[in-house]
PDB file of C-alpha atoms in Angstrom:
ATOM      1  CA  MET A   1     -50.854 -26.841  92.762  1.00 40.00           C
ATOM      2  CA  SER A   2     -49.076 -30.110  92.127  1.00 41.00           C
ATOM      3  CA  THR A   3     -46.679 -31.893  94.435  1.00 39.00           C
ATOM      4  CA  VAL A   4     -42.940 -31.816  94.045  1.00 39.00           C
ATOM      5  CA  PRO A   5     -41.320 -34.969  92.617  1.00 41.00           C
ATOM      6  CA  ALA A   6     -39.256 -37.132  94.873  1.00 38.00           C
ATOM      7  CA  PRO A   7     -35.791 -36.350  93.414  1.00 39.00           C
ATOM      8  CA  ALA A   8     -34.158 -33.627  95.496  1.00 41.00           C
ATOM      9  CA  ALA A   9     -36.993 -31.124  95.879  1.00 40.00           C
ATOM     10  CA  PRO A  10     -35.625 -27.577  96.223  1.00 40.00           C
ATOM     11  CA  THR A  11     -36.689 -25.007  98.747  1.00 39.00           C
ATOM     12  CA  ALA A  12     -39.609 -22.728  97.901  1.00 38.00           C
ATOM     13  CA  ASN A  13     -37.792 -19.739  99.347  1.00 39.00           C
ATOM     14  CA  PRO A  14     -34.761 -18.653  97.246  1.00 38.00           C
ATOM     15  CA  SER A  15     -33.202 -16.672 100.087  1.00 36.00           C
ATOM     16  CA  ALA A  16     -33.064 -19.782 102.255  1.00 37.00           C
ATOM     17  CA  VAL A  17     -30.731 -21.468  99.795  1.00 37.00           C
ATOM     18  CA  THR A  18     -27.967 -18.978 100.433  1.00 36.00           C
ATOM     19  CA  SER A  19     -28.352 -18.624 104.187  1.00 36.00           C
ATOM     20  CA  ALA A  20     -25.692 -21.106 105.309  1.00 38.00           C
ATOM     21  CA  PRO A  21     -22.076 -19.851 105.154  1.00 37.00           C
ATOM     22  CA  GLN A  22     -20.765 -23.361 104.617  1.00 39.00           C
ATOM     23  CA  MET A  23     -22.900 -23.721 101.468  1.00 39.00           C
ATOM     24  CA  ALA A  24     -20.159 -22.254  99.271  1.00 41.00           C
ATOM     25  CA  ASP A  25     -17.578 -24.790 100.474  1.00 43.00           C
ATOM     26  CA  ALA A  26     -19.976 -27.679  99.920  1.00 40.00           C
ATOM     27  CA  GLN A  27     -20.880 -26.439  96.465  1.00 44.00           C
ATOM     28  CA  ASN A  28     -17.240 -25.941  95.481  1.00 45.00           C
ATOM     29  CA  ALA A  29     -16.491 -29.460  96.627  1.00 41.00           C
ATOM     30  CA  ALA A  30     -19.344 -30.798  94.528  1.00 42.00           C
ATOM     31  CA  GLN A  31     -18.086 -28.890  91.512  1.00 46.00           C
ATOM     32  CA  SER A  32     -14.472 -29.965  91.973  1.00 42.00           C
ATOM     33  CA  GLY A  33     -15.625 -33.576  91.937  1.00 42.00           C
ATOM     34  CA  ASN A  34     -17.202 -33.033  88.540  1.00 47.00           C
ATOM     35  CA  GLY A  35     -14.958 -30.940  86.340  1.00 48.00           C
ATOM     36  CA  ASP A  36     -17.576 -30.278  83.646  1.00 53.00           C
ATOM     37  CA  LEU A  37     -19.688 -28.031  85.894  1.00 55.00           C
ATOM     38  CA  ALA A  38     -19.379 -24.344  85.156  1.00 59.00           C
ATOM     39  CA  PRO A  39     -18.996 -22.005  88.149  1.00 73.00           C
ATOM     40  CA  VAL A  40     -22.360 -20.752  89.371  1.00 79.00           C
ATOM     41  CA  SER A  41     -23.012 -17.809  91.672  1.00 82.00           C
ATOM     42  CA  TRP A  42     -25.621 -19.012  94.144  1.00 84.00           C
ATOM     43  CA  ASP A  43     -25.625 -15.577  95.776  1.00 82.00           C
ATOM     44  CA  SER A  44     -27.528 -14.312  92.735  1.00 87.00           C
ATOM     45  CA  GLU A  45     -31.284 -14.206  93.224  1.00 89.00           C
ATOM     46  CA  ILE A  46     -31.932 -14.536  89.494  1.00 90.00           C
ATOM     47  CA  GLN A  47     -29.727 -17.671  89.403  1.00 89.00           C
ATOM     48  CA  LEU A  48     -31.679 -19.242  92.257  1.00 89.00           C
ATOM     49  CA  VAL A  49     -35.059 -18.379  90.790  1.00 92.00           C
ATOM     50  CA  SER A  50     -34.028 -19.585  87.329  1.00 91.00           C
ATOM     51  CA  SER A  51     -32.887 -22.905  88.788  1.00 90.00           C
ATOM     52  CA  LEU A  52     -36.161 -23.328  90.662  1.00 89.00           C
ATOM     53  CA  ALA A  53     -38.075 -22.534  87.468  1.00 91.00           C
ATOM     54  CA  LYS A  54     -36.174 -25.313  85.669  1.00 91.00           C
ATOM     55  CA  LEU A  55     -37.067 -27.755  88.433  1.00 90.00           C
ATOM     56  CA  GLN A  56     -40.715 -26.768  88.218  1.00 91.00           C
ATOM     57  CA  GLU A  57     -40.629 -27.367  84.472  1.00 91.00           C
ATOM     58  CA  LEU A  58     -39.188 -30.825  85.101  1.00 92.00           C
ATOM     59  CA  GLU A  59     -41.998 -31.595  87.524  1.00 90.00           C
ATOM     60  CA  ARG A  60     -44.599 -30.494  84.990  1.00 90.00           C
ATOM     61  CA  LYS A  61     -43.102 -32.826  82.402  1.00 91.00           C
ATOM     62  CA  ILE A  62     -43.031 -35.675  84.921  1.00 91.00           C
ATOM     63  CA  HIS A  63     -46.796 -35.375  85.337  1.00 89.00           C
ATOM     64  CA  GLU A  64     -47.212 -35.354  81.564  1.00 88.00           C
ATOM     65  CA  LEU A  65     -45.087 -38.497  81.241  1.00 89.00           C
ATOM     66  CA  ARG A  66     -47.171 -40.287  83.863  1.00 88.00           C
ATOM     67  CA  ALA A  67     -50.050 -40.202  81.376  1.00 84.00           C
ATOM     68  CA  ILE A  68     -48.094 -42.178  78.772  1.00 86.00           C
ATOM     69  CA  LEU A  69     -49.122 -45.502  80.286  1.00 79.00           C
ATOM     70  CA  PRO A  70     -51.648 -46.437  79.234  1.00 83.00           C
ATOM     71  CA  GLN A  71     -53.469 -43.328  77.931  1.00 81.00           C
ATOM     72  CA  GLY A  72     -50.674 -41.885  75.841  1.00 83.00           C
ATOM     73  CA  LEU A  73     -49.919 -45.081  73.967  1.00 86.00           C
ATOM     74  CA  LEU A  74     -53.568 -45.925  73.347  1.00 83.00           C
ATOM     75  CA  GLU A  75     -54.698 -42.574  71.955  1.00 84.00           C
ATOM     76  CA  PRO A  76     -55.473 -44.006  68.467  1.00 86.00           C
ATOM     77  CA  LEU A  77     -57.971 -46.411  70.090  1.00 85.00           C
ATOM     78  CA  VAL A  78     -59.973 -43.643  71.786  1.00 81.00           C
ATOM     79  CA  PRO A  79     -62.095 -42.588  68.766  1.00 84.00           C
ATOM     80  CA  ILE A  80     -62.794 -46.239  67.950  1.00 82.00           C
ATOM     81  CA  SER A  81     -64.256 -46.988  71.385  1.00 79.00           C
ATOM     82  CA  ASN A  82     -65.779 -43.511  71.741  1.00 79.00           C
ATOM     83  CA  PRO A  83     -66.468 -41.793  68.377  1.00 81.00           C
ATOM     84  CA  ASP A  84     -67.622 -38.619  70.155  1.00 79.00           C
ATOM     85  CA  LYS A  85     -64.012 -38.026  71.205  1.00 76.00           C
ATOM     86  CA  ALA A  86     -62.635 -38.159  67.677  1.00 79.00           C
ATOM     87  CA  THR A  87     -60.712 -35.016  66.699  1.00 82.00           C
ATOM     88  CA  ALA A  88     -58.991 -33.683  63.598  1.00 79.00           C
ATOM     89  CA  ASP A  89     -55.682 -34.892  65.030  1.00 78.00           C
ATOM     90  CA  ASN A  90     -57.007 -38.220  66.238  1.00 80.00           C
ATOM     91  CA  THR A  91     -59.535 -39.643  63.784  1.00 82.00           C
ATOM     92  CA  ILE A  92     -60.956 -43.141  63.541  1.00 82.00           C
ATOM     93  CA  SER A  93     -58.485 -45.348  61.687  1.00 79.00           C
ATOM     94  CA  SER A  94     -59.875 -46.477  58.337  1.00 80.00           C
ATOM     95  CA  SER A  95     -58.331 -49.964  58.501  1.00 85.00           C
ATOM     96  CA  PRO A  96     -56.347 -52.260  60.809  1.00 85.00           C
ATOM     97  CA  HIS A  97     -53.237 -51.366  58.819  1.00 86.00           C
ATOM     98  CA  HIS A  98     -53.760 -47.644  59.452  1.00 86.00           C
ATOM     99  CA  LEU A  99     -54.504 -48.357  63.109  1.00 86.00           C
ATOM    100  CA  LEU A 100     -51.208 -50.210  63.481  1.00 88.00           C
ATOM    101  CA  SER A 101     -49.412 -47.324  61.788  1.00 88.00           C
ATOM    102  CA  ASP A 102     -51.080 -44.829  64.125  1.00 87.00           C
ATOM    103  CA  LEU A 103     -50.139 -46.892  67.191  1.00 89.00           C
ATOM    104  CA  ASN A 104     -46.520 -47.135  66.032  1.00 90.00           C
ATOM    105  CA  GLN A 105     -46.370 -43.399  65.364  1.00 90.00           C
ATOM    106  CA  THR A 106     -47.868 -42.616  68.778  1.00 89.00           C
ATOM    107  CA  ALA A 107     -45.378 -44.925  70.508  1.00 90.00           C
ATOM    108  CA  ARG A 108     -42.456 -43.252  68.735  1.00 92.00           C
ATOM    109  CA  ALA A 109     -43.733 -39.828  69.735  1.00 90.00           C
ATOM    110  CA  ARG A 110     -44.061 -40.831  73.383  1.00 90.00           C
ATOM    111  CA  ILE A 111     -40.570 -42.370  73.383  1.00 92.00           C
ATOM    112  CA  ALA A 112     -39.256 -39.092  71.968  1.00 93.00           C
ATOM    113  CA  ASP A 113     -40.954 -37.271  74.854  1.00 91.00           C
ATOM    114  CA  ILE A 114     -39.174 -39.517  77.357  1.00 92.00           C
ATOM    115  CA  GLU A 115     -35.816 -39.056  75.663  1.00 93.00           C
ATOM    116  CA  GLN A 116     -36.309 -35.279  75.634  1.00 92.00           C
ATOM    117  CA  PHE A 117     -37.074 -35.340  79.355  1.00 93.00           C
ATOM    118  CA  GLN A 118     -33.982 -37.457  80.069  1.00 93.00           C
ATOM    119  CA  SER A 119     -31.850 -35.084  78.035  1.00 93.00           C
ATOM    120  CA  MET A 120     -33.175 -32.128  80.013  1.00 91.00           C
ATOM    121  CA  TRP A 121     -32.713 -33.904  83.360  1.00 93.00           C
ATOM    122  CA  ARG A 122     -29.082 -34.822  82.580  1.00 92.00           C
ATOM    123  CA  GLY A 123     -28.289 -31.682  80.586  1.00 91.00           C
ATOM    124  CA  PRO A 124     -25.474 -29.238  81.379  1.00 91.00           C
ATOM    125  CA  GLU A 125     -27.904 -26.550  82.563  1.00 89.00           C
ATOM    126  CA  LEU A 126     -29.203 -28.715  85.395  1.00 91.00           C
ATOM    127  CA  LYS A 127     -25.953 -30.386  86.441  1.00 92.00           C
ATOM    128  CA  PRO A 128     -24.883 -27.507  88.725  1.00 90.00           C
ATOM    129  CA  VAL A 129     -28.443 -27.326  90.075  1.00 90.00           C
ATOM    130  CA  TRP A 130     -28.409 -31.009  91.077  1.00 90.00           C
ATOM    131  CA  ALA A 131     -24.951 -30.592  92.620  1.00 90.00           C
ATOM    132  CA  HIS A 132     -26.148 -27.614  94.641  1.00 88.00           C
ATOM    133  CA  VAL A 133     -29.314 -29.392  95.794  1.00 85.00           C
ATOM    134  CA  GLU A 134     -27.322 -32.460  96.835  1.00 87.00           C
ATOM    135  CA  SER A 135     -24.892 -30.330  98.825  1.00 87.00           C
ATOM    136  CA  ARG A 136     -27.772 -28.589 100.618  1.00 85.00           C
ATOM    137  CA  ILE A 137     -29.468 -31.909 101.422  1.00 85.00           C
ATOM    138  CA  SER A 138     -26.140 -33.206 102.712  1.00 87.00           C
ATOM    139  CA  GLU A 139     -25.830 -30.178 104.977  1.00 86.00           C
ATOM    140  CA  SER A 140     -29.321 -30.842 106.356  1.00 83.00           C
ATOM    141  CA  ASN A 141     -28.524 -34.515 107.094  1.00 83.00           C
ATOM    142  CA  GLY A 142     -30.716 -35.828 104.283  1.00 75.00           C
ATOM    143  CA  GLN A 143     -33.766 -33.741 105.118  1.00 74.00           C
ATOM    144  CA  LEU A 144     -35.711 -32.483 102.097  1.00 68.00           C
ATOM    145  CA  LEU A 145     -35.422 -28.749 101.629  1.00 66.00           C
ATOM    146  CA  GLN A 146     -39.085 -28.032 100.968  1.00 65.00           C
ATOM    147  CA  SER A 147     -41.052 -29.089 104.017  1.00 64.00           C
ATOM    148  CA  SER A 148     -44.515 -28.431 102.567  1.00 68.00           C
ATOM    149  CA  GLY A 149     -43.977 -30.746  99.594  1.00 69.00           C
ATOM    150  CA  MET A 150     -45.701 -28.160  97.412  1.00 77.00           C
ATOM    151  CA  TRP A 151     -44.521 -25.391  95.131  1.00 82.00           C
ATOM    152  CA  GLU A 152     -45.487 -22.160  96.854  1.00 77.00           C
ATOM    153  CA  LYS A 153     -44.631 -19.847  93.934  1.00 86.00           C
ATOM    154  CA  ASP A 154     -44.543 -19.875  90.170  1.00 90.00           C
ATOM    155  CA  TYR A 155     -40.818 -19.365  89.707  1.00 91.00           C
ATOM    156  CA  ASP A 156     -41.076 -18.946  85.967  1.00 91.00           C
ATOM    157  CA  GLU A 157     -43.254 -15.869  86.493  1.00 93.00           C
ATOM    158  CA  LEU A 158     -40.957 -14.673  89.279  1.00 94.00           C
ATOM    159  CA  ARG A 159     -37.966 -15.045  86.960  1.00 93.00           C
ATOM    160  CA  GLU A 160     -39.690 -12.937  84.300  1.00 94.00           C
ATOM    161  CA  GLU A 161     -40.354 -10.237  86.885  1.00 94.00           C
ATOM    162  CA  LEU A 162     -36.723 -10.237  88.015  1.00 94.00           C
ATOM    163  CA  LEU A 163     -35.468 -10.101  84.425  1.00 94.00           C
ATOM    164  CA  LYS A 164     -37.791  -7.182  83.735  1.00 95.00           C
ATOM    165  CA  GLU A 165     -36.509  -5.353  86.813  1.00 94.00           C
ATOM    166  CA  GLU A 166     -32.888  -5.992  85.793  1.00 93.00           C
ATOM    167  CA  LYS A 167     -33.605  -4.726  82.284  1.00 94.00           C
ATOM    168  CA  GLU A 168     -35.199  -1.549  83.634  1.00 95.00           C
ATOM    169  CA  LYS A 169     -32.230  -0.954  85.950  1.00 94.00           C
ATOM    170  CA  GLU A 170     -29.794  -1.463  83.080  1.00 94.00           C
ATOM    171  CA  GLU A 171     -31.749   0.910  80.839  1.00 93.00           C
ATOM    172  CA  GLN A 172     -31.782   3.505  83.617  1.00 94.00           C
ATOM    173  CA  ARG A 173     -28.036   3.100  84.097  1.00 94.00           C
ATOM    174  CA  LEU A 174     -27.417   3.570  80.366  1.00 90.00           C
ATOM    175  CA  ARG A 175     -29.627   6.674  80.324  1.00 89.00           C
ATOM    176  CA  GLU A 176     -27.712   8.172  83.237  1.00 92.00           C
ATOM    177  CA  GLU A 177     -24.378   7.416  81.557  1.00 90.00           C
ATOM    178  CA  GLU A 178     -25.603   8.988  78.324  1.00 87.00           C
ATOM    179  CA  ASP A 179     -26.760  12.114  80.158  1.00 86.00           C
ATOM    180  CA  ILE A 180     -23.298  12.464  81.693  1.00 88.00           C
ATOM    181  CA  GLU A 181     -21.667  12.058  78.276  1.00 85.00           C
ATOM    182  CA  ARG A 182     -24.013  14.604  76.730  1.00 82.00           C
ATOM    183  CA  VAL A 183     -23.215  17.173  79.397  1.00 81.00           C
ATOM    184  CA  LYS A 184     -19.505  16.540  78.884  1.00 80.00           C
ATOM    185  CA  ALA A 185     -19.841  16.859  75.093  1.00 76.00           C
ATOM    186  CA  GLN A 186     -21.857  20.046  75.460  1.00 72.00           C
ATOM    187  CA  SER A 187     -19.180  21.606  77.643  1.00 71.00           C
ATOM    188  CA  THR A 188     -16.322  20.635  75.302  1.00 71.00           C
ATOM    189  CA  GLU A 189     -16.042  23.241  72.586  1.00 64.00           C
ATOM    190  CA  GLY A 190     -15.294  21.941  69.103  1.00 68.00           C
ATOM    191  CA  GLN A 191     -15.550  18.292  70.123  1.00 74.00           C
ATOM    192  CA  TRP A 192     -17.602  17.309  67.075  1.00 77.00           C
ATOM    193  CA  GLN A 193     -15.034  19.010  64.824  1.00 80.00           C
ATOM    194  CA  ALA A 194     -12.302  16.827  66.333  1.00 83.00           C
ATOM    195  CA  VAL A 195     -14.440  13.727  65.766  1.00 83.00           C
ATOM    196  CA  LEU A 196     -14.996  14.705  62.122  1.00 83.00           C
ATOM    197  CA  ASP A 197     -11.314  15.484  61.509  1.00 83.00           C
ATOM    198  CA  GLY A 198     -10.337  12.146  63.031  1.00 85.00           C
ATOM    199  CA  PHE A 199     -12.831  10.333  60.795  1.00 85.00           C
ATOM    200  CA  ILE A 200     -11.470  12.077  57.679  1.00 84.00           C
ATOM    201  CA  GLN A 201      -7.887  11.211  58.647  1.00 85.00           C
ATOM    202  CA  ARG A 202      -8.763   7.528  58.771  1.00 85.00           C
ATOM    203  CA  ASP A 203      -9.083   7.686  54.966  1.00 83.00           C
ATOM    204  CA  ILE A 204     -11.392   4.653  54.776  1.00 86.00           C
ATOM    205  CA  PRO A 205     -11.262   3.063  51.287  1.00 88.00           C
ATOM    206  CA  GLY A 206     -14.444   3.705  49.317  1.00 86.00           C
ATOM    207  CA  VAL A 207     -15.593   6.473  51.685  1.00 87.00           C
ATOM    208  CA  ARG A 208     -15.213  10.151  50.837  1.00 87.00           C
ATOM    209  CA  VAL A 209     -16.029  12.878  53.345  1.00 86.00           C
ATOM    210  CA  ILE A 210     -16.689  16.467  52.295  1.00 83.00           C
ATOM    211  CA  LYS A 211     -17.334  19.373  54.644  1.00 79.00           C
ATOM    212  CA  GLY A 212     -20.308  21.478  53.598  1.00 72.00           C
ATOM    213  CA  HIS A 213     -20.686  25.238  53.491  1.00 71.00           C
ATOM    214  CA  ASP A 214     -22.604  25.056  56.742  1.00 69.00           C
ATOM    215  CA  GLN A 215     -20.158  24.303  59.543  1.00 69.00           C
ATOM    216  CA  MET A 216     -22.504  21.603  60.843  1.00 77.00           C
ATOM    217  CA  GLU A 217     -23.073  19.882  57.493  1.00 83.00           C
ATOM    218  CA  ILE A 218     -21.090  16.906  56.206  1.00 85.00           C
ATOM    219  CA  ALA A 219     -21.356  14.960  52.961  1.00 87.00           C
ATOM    220  CA  VAL A 220     -20.373  11.283  53.002  1.00 88.00           C
ATOM    221  CA  ALA A 221     -20.083   9.428  49.696  1.00 87.00           C
ATOM    222  CA  LEU A 222     -19.884   5.634  49.491  1.00 87.00           C
ATOM    223  CA  THR A 223     -18.105   5.678  46.152  1.00 84.00           C
ATOM    224  CA  ARG A 224     -18.221   1.961  45.438  1.00 83.00           C
ATOM    225  CA  ALA A 225     -21.957   1.781  46.059  1.00 81.00           C
ATOM    226  CA  GLY A 226     -22.694   5.122  44.432  1.00 83.00           C
ATOM    227  CA  ILE A 227     -24.572   6.361  47.511  1.00 86.00           C
ATOM    228  CA  PHE A 228     -24.381   9.926  48.794  1.00 85.00           C
ATOM    229  CA  PHE A 229     -25.491  10.960  52.284  1.00 88.00           C
ATOM    230  CA  LEU A 230     -25.833  14.346  53.940  1.00 87.00           C
ATOM    231  CA  ILE A 231     -25.287  14.624  57.702  1.00 87.00           C
ATOM    232  CA  HIS A 232     -26.576  17.823  59.220  1.00 85.00           C
ATOM    233  CA  GLY A 233     -26.535  18.968  62.821  1.00 81.00           C
ATOM    234  CA  SER A 234     -29.867  20.511  63.755  1.00 72.00           C
ATOM    235  CA  SER A 235     -29.500  24.078  64.960  1.00 54.00           C
ATOM    236  CA  GLU A 236     -32.176  23.663  67.614  1.00 53.00           C
ATOM    237  CA  PRO A 237     -31.905  21.008  70.324  1.00 48.00           C
ATOM    238  CA  ASP A 238     -34.610  18.415  70.678  1.00 47.00           C
ATOM    239  CA  GLU A 239     -37.392  19.987  72.757  1.00 49.00           C
ATOM    240  CA  THR A 240     -38.117  16.668  74.449  1.00 51.00           C
ATOM    241  CA  GLU A 241     -34.649  16.558  76.007  1.00 48.00           C
ATOM    242  CA  PRO A 242     -33.796  18.176  79.369  1.00 46.00           C
ATOM    243  CA  ASP A 243     -32.125  21.580  79.035  1.00 48.00           C
ATOM    244  CA  GLU A 244     -29.019  20.526  80.926  1.00 45.00           C
ATOM    245  CA  THR A 245     -28.278  17.727  78.474  1.00 45.00           C
ATOM    246  CA  ALA A 246     -29.623  19.311  75.280  1.00 55.00           C
ATOM    247  CA  MET A 247     -27.432  18.713  72.240  1.00 63.00           C
ATOM    248  CA  PRO A 248     -28.143  19.177  68.522  1.00 69.00           C
ATOM    249  CA  ASP A 249     -29.156  15.954  66.811  1.00 83.00           C
ATOM    250  CA  TRP A 250     -27.355  14.793  63.681  1.00 86.00           C
ATOM    251  CA  GLN A 251     -29.888  14.126  60.929  1.00 87.00           C
ATOM    252  CA  ILE A 252     -29.125  11.960  57.883  1.00 88.00           C
ATOM    253  CA  SER A 253     -30.622  12.280  54.410  1.00 87.00           C
ATOM    254  CA  SER A 254     -29.616  11.002  50.990  1.00 84.00           C
ATOM    255  CA  LYS A 255     -28.954  12.947  47.835  1.00 79.00           C
ATOM    256  CA  VAL A 256     -29.821  11.385  44.475  1.00 78.00           C
ATOM    257  CA  ALA A 257     -29.307  12.591  40.952  1.00 73.00           C
ATOM    258  CA  PRO A 258     -32.231  14.399  39.272  1.00 77.00           C
ATOM    259  CA  GLY A 259     -34.737  11.994  37.774  1.00 75.00           C
ATOM    260  CA  LYS A 260     -33.627   9.085  39.956  1.00 80.00           C
ATOM    261  CA  SER A 261     -35.163   7.655  43.092  1.00 82.00           C
ATOM    262  CA  ARG A 262     -33.581   6.119  46.158  1.00 84.00           C
ATOM    263  CA  THR A 263     -32.738   2.443  45.986  1.00 86.00           C
ATOM    264  CA  LYS A 264     -33.897  -0.152  48.502  1.00 88.00           C
ATOM    265  CA  LEU A 265     -30.349  -0.258  49.873  1.00 87.00           C
ATOM    266  CA  GLU A 266     -30.383   3.488  50.516  1.00 87.00           C
ATOM    267  CA  ASP A 267     -33.786   3.257  52.190  1.00 88.00           C
ATOM    268  CA  ALA A 268     -32.545   0.396  54.397  1.00 89.00           C
ATOM    269  CA  ILE A 269     -29.412   2.333  55.405  1.00 87.00           C
ATOM    270  CA  LEU A 270     -31.398   5.500  56.145  1.00 88.00           C
ATOM    271  CA  GLY A 271     -33.899   3.513  58.191  1.00 89.00           C
ATOM    272  CA  CYS A 272     -31.127   1.907  60.221  1.00 90.00           C
ATOM    273  CA  LEU A 273     -29.334   5.196  60.824  1.00 88.00           C
ATOM    274  CA  GLY A 274     -32.557   6.997  61.627  1.00 86.00           C
ATOM    275  CA  SER A 275     -33.458   4.482  64.342  1.00 88.00           C
ATOM    276  CA  ARG A 276     -30.043   4.633  66.028  1.00 87.00           C
ATOM    277  CA  PRO A 277     -29.722   5.794  69.656  1.00 87.00           C
ATOM    278  CA  ARG A 278     -27.523   8.727  70.731  1.00 86.00           C
ATOM    279  CA  LYS A 279     -28.477  10.920  67.762  1.00 85.00           C
ATOM    280  CA  TRP A 280     -26.511  13.758  69.375  1.00 85.00           C
ATOM    281  CA  ASP A 281     -23.273  11.731  69.310  1.00 85.00           C
ATOM    282  CA  LEU A 282     -21.357  12.241  66.043  1.00 84.00           C
ATOM    283  CA  ALA A 283     -18.683   9.745  67.114  1.00 84.00           C
ATOM    284  CA  PHE A 284     -21.378   7.097  67.612  1.00 85.00           C
ATOM    285  CA  LEU A 285     -22.571   7.753  64.048  1.00 85.00           C
ATOM    286  CA  LEU A 286     -19.230   7.938  62.250  1.00 83.00           C
ATOM    287  CA  VAL A 287     -16.719   5.943  64.257  1.00 72.00           C
ATOM    288  CA  ARG A 288     -18.733   3.134  65.809  1.00 63.00           C
TER     289      ARG A 288
END
């Protein structure tokens, strides 16, 4: 594990960054002195871990930049002095003119690396991080925040884990909300009829809605595109769904004239509609 660079090394423990009550006042003062800093919630664990991951990435690039002098600039000379180290990307120059061109190209590439690093260091994403680190160092009377001088965790991996956990929690929350809505829809008699009547009353230009003979069948014609869809509510609920939230799914198919086949546009629309969530929700299909 590599050492932390000298500029304002952050703490290895995210929870320690938010432990001091006066931290918020110091951070607000730092932000008020620099109006271009966006407000940042340092009580958020994902914000702390993301900031530490950015600092680790900066350190990694610092070690890469240290190799520029002299190795990085002299790469074109390596296969000349040691032919065994020649590669497809770094071959032996065929002439002094080509060697000079290779050296110039290598120098420009290394300068671009330095400029990219400077842009990242001074970029808007890191400005609030530097302000927060400076306020914490000020609170500790100039003492560095990471006593070991080493990174004790891979914060990029930790950030990915936290993002995955947040995504799973959000998906669970959405599933629970959908279950509640399904139960409510199931207990409301004639709700889908009201949704259909409301959709017909909108009288959308180029869209014609026809009720079928089956009470749970609807025909929707996109007159300008010449496309005709059938929407049919399945009589049996999906067996994979829990009984308490079971609702008929609304299936979509297209109707084409005899002797004709579906167009690519129709196939694309059917594919999109078929992959939609909330197949039980007619309002989600028609209105949204």
